[in-house]
Amino acid sequence: MDPIILYHFPFSPVSRAVLLTARSLDIELEIKEVNLIKRENLEPWYLEINPQHTVPVINDNGHILTESRAISRYLVNSRAPGSSLYPEDPKLRSIVDQRLCFDEGTVFSRMAKVFENIKKGGTEITDEHIESIYEVFKWLNDILSSSKWMAGDEITIADTTLLATLSTLFELGAKLNDYPELQRWFDQCKDELPGFEENAKAVEEIANVIKSKLTKGF
């Protein structure tokens, strides 16, 4: 069986989330970078693979799958069924799923609004956007006050997914002074999560690009 092909762009948080999941599972990957800045995702060869022209995409020996959270679930289910990364117990799994939904609908969504404002020519992270991000930090800090990891006592794909999103905000300058549990979690990720440094390198690069366009950050 050939390695899974991952169509990946390091600047994309959701793409890095899948890579972090794969690193946690020690899955062999063939990584093919699709540069969104150069609009390689709109080239005909890529549109044949994914008409939605998004990253990430995987090709697992002919099985094409898009959407990062679905991919992370699939990687566990197909390569490490029963793994604590995506537990089989319905109640534990439901917590992981809730955290994934929370990332998609709230955490990532609010970060995307910050990016969209800058993409449209904004040179400031607005007070409204800052408040919305810190509200998310408070909610996550509350979760972590009674949970070692994002979805319980063990690392799950909720952690790989949320790390990819949150690390971007941290690198942009969002402060953790008032969120000690979130800081603790981030330090744990640094110490225990495979692929942390690989993610951090990509985050630093994209954050530097964004900060160069700003007159006011966090």
CSV table of C-alpha atoms in Angstrom, one decimal:
chain,number,residue,atom,x,y,z
A,1,MET,CA,0.0,0.0,0.0
A,2,ASP,CA,1.3,3.4,-1.0
A,3,PRO,CA,1.6,6.2,1.6
A,4,ILE,CA,-1.3,8.6,2.0
A,5,ILE,CA,-0.9,11.6,-0.2
A,6,LEU,CA,-1.6,14.9,1.7
A,7,TYR,CA,-2.3,18.0,-0.4
A,8,HIS,CA,-1.1,20.6,2.0
A,9,PHE,CA,-0.4,24.3,2.5
A,10,PRO,CA,1.6,25.1,5.7
A,11,PHE,CA,0.0,28.5,6.1
A,12,SER,CA,-3.4,26.9,6.4
A,13,PRO,CA,-4.4,26.1,10.0
A,14,VAL,CA,-6.8,23.4,9.0
A,15,SER,CA,-4.2,21.8,6.8
A,16,ARG,CA,-1.7,21.8,9.6
A,17,ALA,CA,-4.3,20.2,11.9
A,18,VAL,CA,-4.4,17.2,9.7
A,19,LEU,CA,-0.6,17.1,9.6
A,20,LEU,CA,-0.5,17.2,13.4
A,21,THR,CA,-3.0,14.3,13.6
A,22,ALA,CA,-0.9,12.3,11.1
A,23,ARG,CA,2.3,13.0,13.2
A,24,SER,CA,0.5,11.9,16.4
A,25,LEU,CA,-0.4,8.6,14.6
A,26,ASP,CA,3.1,8.3,13.0
A,27,ILE,CA,1.5,7.8,9.6
A,28,GLU,CA,3.7,7.8,6.6
A,29,LEU,CA,2.7,10.6,4.2
A,30,GLU,CA,3.6,11.9,0.8
A,31,ILE,CA,3.2,15.6,1.2
A,32,LYS,CA,2.3,17.6,-1.9
A,33,GLU,CA,2.3,21.4,-1.3
A,34,VAL,CA,-0.5,23.4,-2.9
A,35,ASN,CA,0.4,27.0,-2.6
A,36,LEU,CA,-2.8,29.0,-2.1
A,37,ILE,CA,-1.0,32.4,-2.4
A,38,LYS,CA,0.1,31.4,-5.9
A,39,ARG,CA,-3.4,30.1,-6.6
A,40,GLU,CA,-2.2,26.6,-7.4
A,41,ASN,CA,-5.5,25.3,-5.8
A,42,LEU,CA,-7.3,26.7,-8.9
A,43,GLU,CA,-5.2,24.9,-11.4
A,44,PRO,CA,-7.1,22.3,-13.5
A,45,TRP,CA,-5.2,19.3,-12.1
A,46,TYR,CA,-6.1,20.3,-8.5
A,47,LEU,CA,-9.8,21.1,-9.4
A,48,GLU,CA,-10.0,17.5,-10.7
A,49,ILE,CA,-9.1,16.3,-7.2
A,50,ASN,CA,-11.1,18.8,-5.3
A,51,PRO,CA,-13.6,21.0,-7.1
A,52,GLN,CA,-14.0,23.1,-3.9
A,53,HIS,CA,-10.3,24.0,-4.4
A,54,THR,CA,-9.6,23.9,-0.6
A,55,VAL,CA,-6.8,22.3,1.4
A,56,PRO,CA,-6.2,19.9,2.9
A,57,VAL,CA,-7.1,16.8,0.8
A,58,ILE,CA,-5.9,13.3,1.2
A,59,ASN,CA,-5.7,10.5,-1.3
A,60,ASP,CA,-5.5,7.2,0.5
A,61,ASN,CA,-4.8,4.8,-2.4
A,62,GLY,CA,-7.7,6.2,-4.4
A,63,HIS,CA,-9.9,7.3,-1.5
A,64,ILE,CA,-10.2,11.1,-1.8
A,65,LEU,CA,-11.3,13.0,1.2
A,66,THR,CA,-11.6,16.7,2.0
A,67,GLU,CA,-12.5,18.7,5.1
A,68,SER,CA,-9.8,18.6,7.8
A,69,ARG,CA,-11.9,17.4,10.7
A,70,ALA,CA,-13.3,14.5,8.6
A,71,ILE,CA,-9.8,13.7,7.5
A,72,SER,CA,-8.5,13.5,11.1
A,73,ARG,CA,-11.4,11.2,12.1
A,74,TYR,CA,-10.7,9.0,9.1
A,75,LEU,CA,-7.0,8.8,9.8
A,76,VAL,CA,-7.6,7.5,13.3
A,77,ASN,CA,-10.5,5.2,12.3
A,78,SER,CA,-8.5,3.7,9.4
A,79,ARG,CA,-5.0,3.5,10.8
A,80,ALA,CA,-5.5,3.3,14.6
A,81,PRO,CA,-9.0,2.2,15.5
A,82,GLY,CA,-9.6,2.3,19.2
A,83,SER,CA,-6.9,5.0,19.7
A,84,SER,CA,-7.5,7.5,22.4
A,85,LEU,CA,-7.0,10.2,19.8
A,86,TYR,CA,-10.6,9.5,18.7
A,87,PRO,CA,-12.0,7.2,21.4
A,88,GLU,CA,-14.7,4.6,20.6
A,89,ASP,CA,-16.6,5.2,23.8
A,90,PRO,CA,-19.7,7.2,22.6
A,91,LYS,CA,-19.6,9.7,25.5
A,92,LEU,CA,-15.9,10.4,25.2
A,93,ARG,CA,-16.2,10.6,21.4
A,94,SER,CA,-19.1,13.0,21.7
A,95,ILE,CA,-16.9,15.4,23.7
A,96,VAL,CA,-14.2,15.3,21.0
A,97,ASP,CA,-16.8,15.9,18.3
A,98,GLN,CA,-18.2,18.8,20.3
A,99,ARG,CA,-14.8,20.4,20.6
A,100,LEU,CA,-14.2,19.9,16.8
A,101,CYS,CA,-17.6,21.6,16.1
A,102,PHE,CA,-16.6,24.4,18.5
A,103,ASP,CA,-13.4,25.0,16.7
A,104,GLU,CA,-15.0,25.0,13.3
A,105,GLY,CA,-18.0,27.2,14.2
A,106,THR,CA,-16.5,29.5,16.7
A,107,VAL,CA,-12.7,29.5,17.2
A,108,PHE,CA,-11.6,29.1,13.6
A,109,SER,CA,-14.6,31.2,12.4
A,110,ARG,CA,-13.6,34.2,14.6
A,111,MET,CA,-9.9,33.9,13.5
A,112,ALA,CA,-11.0,33.8,9.9
A,113,LYS,CA,-12.8,37.1,10.4
A,114,VAL,CA,-9.6,38.7,11.5
A,115,PHE,CA,-7.8,37.3,8.4
A,116,GLU,CA,-10.6,38.4,6.1
A,117,ASN,CA,-10.4,42.0,7.4
A,118,ILE,CA,-6.7,42.1,6.7
A,119,LYS,CA,-7.1,40.5,3.3
A,120,LYS,CA,-9.5,43.3,2.4
A,121,GLY,CA,-6.9,45.9,3.3
A,122,GLY,CA,-7.4,46.4,7.0
A,123,THR,CA,-4.3,47.4,8.9
A,124,GLU,CA,-5.6,46.8,12.4
A,125,ILE,CA,-7.0,43.9,14.4
A,126,THR,CA,-10.1,45.7,15.5
A,127,ASP,CA,-11.2,45.9,19.1
A,128,GLU,CA,-14.3,43.9,18.2
A,129,HIS,CA,-12.2,41.1,16.8
A,130,ILE,CA,-9.9,41.2,19.8
A,131,GLU,CA,-12.8,40.9,22.2
A,132,SER,CA,-14.3,38.0,20.3
A,133,ILE,CA,-11.0,36.1,20.4
A,134,TYR,CA,-10.5,36.7,24.1
A,135,GLU,CA,-14.1,35.5,24.7
A,136,VAL,CA,-13.1,32.2,23.1
A,137,PHE,CA,-9.9,32.1,25.2
A,138,LYS,CA,-12.1,32.4,28.3
A,139,TRP,CA,-14.4,29.6,27.3
A,140,LEU,CA,-11.4,27.3,26.5
A,141,ASN,CA,-9.8,28.3,29.8
A,142,ASP,CA,-13.0,27.3,31.6
A,143,ILE,CA,-13.0,23.9,29.8
A,144,LEU,CA,-9.4,23.3,30.7
A,145,SER,CA,-9.9,24.2,34.4
A,146,SER,CA,-11.4,20.7,34.8
A,147,SER,CA,-9.8,18.9,31.9
A,148,LYS,CA,-6.1,18.1,31.3
A,149,TRP,CA,-6.6,18.2,27.5
A,150,MET,CA,-9.3,19.7,25.4
A,151,ALA,CA,-11.5,16.7,25.6
A,152,GLY,CA,-10.5,14.8,28.7
A,153,ASP,CA,-7.4,13.3,30.2
A,154,GLU,CA,-5.7,12.2,27.0
A,155,ILE,CA,-4.6,13.8,23.8
A,156,THR,CA,-7.2,13.7,21.1
A,157,ILE,CA,-7.8,15.1,17.6
A,158,ALA,CA,-9.5,18.0,19.5
A,159,ASP,CA,-6.0,19.0,20.6
A,160,THR,CA,-4.4,18.7,17.2
A,161,THR,CA,-7.1,20.7,15.6
A,162,LEU,CA,-7.3,23.4,18.2
A,163,LEU,CA,-3.6,23.7,18.4
A,164,ALA,CA,-3.4,24.5,14.7
A,165,THR,CA,-6.0,27.3,15.1
A,166,LEU,CA,-4.9,28.8,18.4
A,167,SER,CA,-1.1,28.8,17.7
A,168,THR,CA,-1.8,31.2,14.9
A,169,LEU,CA,-3.5,33.6,17.2
A,170,PHE,CA,-0.8,33.2,19.9
A,171,GLU,CA,1.9,33.9,17.4
A,172,LEU,CA,0.1,37.0,16.2
A,173,GLY,CA,0.4,38.3,19.8
A,174,ALA,CA,-2.8,37.3,21.5
A,175,LYS,CA,-2.0,37.3,25.2
A,176,LEU,CA,-2.5,34.4,27.6
A,177,ASN,CA,-1.8,36.3,30.9
A,178,ASP,CA,-5.5,36.0,32.0
A,179,TYR,CA,-5.9,32.4,30.8
A,180,PRO,CA,-3.5,30.2,32.8
A,181,GLU,CA,-5.2,26.9,32.0
A,182,LEU,CA,-4.9,27.7,28.3
A,183,GLN,CA,-1.2,28.5,28.8
A,184,ARG,CA,-0.8,25.2,30.6
A,185,TRP,CA,-2.4,23.3,27.8
A,186,PHE,CA,-0.2,25.1,25.2
A,187,ASP,CA,2.9,24.2,27.2
A,188,GLN,CA,1.8,20.6,27.3
A,189,CYS,CA,1.3,20.5,23.6
A,190,LYS,CA,4.9,21.8,23.2
A,191,ASP,CA,6.2,19.1,25.4
A,192,GLU,CA,4.0,16.1,24.3
A,193,LEU,CA,2.4,16.6,20.9
A,194,PRO,CA,4.3,15.2,17.9
A,195,GLY,CA,4.7,17.8,15.1
A,196,PHE,CA,4.5,20.8,17.5
A,197,GLU,CA,7.8,22.4,16.2
A,198,GLU,CA,6.8,21.7,12.6
A,199,ASN,CA,3.6,23.5,13.2
A,200,ALA,CA,5.3,26.3,15.0
A,201,LYS,CA,7.7,27.0,12.2
A,202,ALA,CA,4.8,27.4,9.7
A,203,VAL,CA,2.9,29.5,12.1
A,204,GLU,CA,5.8,31.9,12.6
A,205,GLU,CA,6.1,32.4,8.8
A,206,ILE,CA,2.4,33.2,8.3
A,207,ALA,CA,2.3,35.4,11.4
A,208,ASN,CA,5.3,37.4,10.2
A,209,VAL,CA,3.5,38.0,6.8
A,210,ILE,CA,0.3,39.2,8.6
A,211,LYS,CA,2.1,41.3,11.2
A,212,SER,CA,4.0,43.1,8.4
A,213,LYS,CA,0.6,44.4,7.2
A,214,LEU,CA,-0.6,45.6,10.6
A,215,THR,CA,-0.3,49.0,12.3
A,216,LYS,CA,-2.2,47.6,15.3
A,217,GLY,CA,-2.3,44.0,16.6
A,218,PHE,CA,-3.4,42.5,19.8
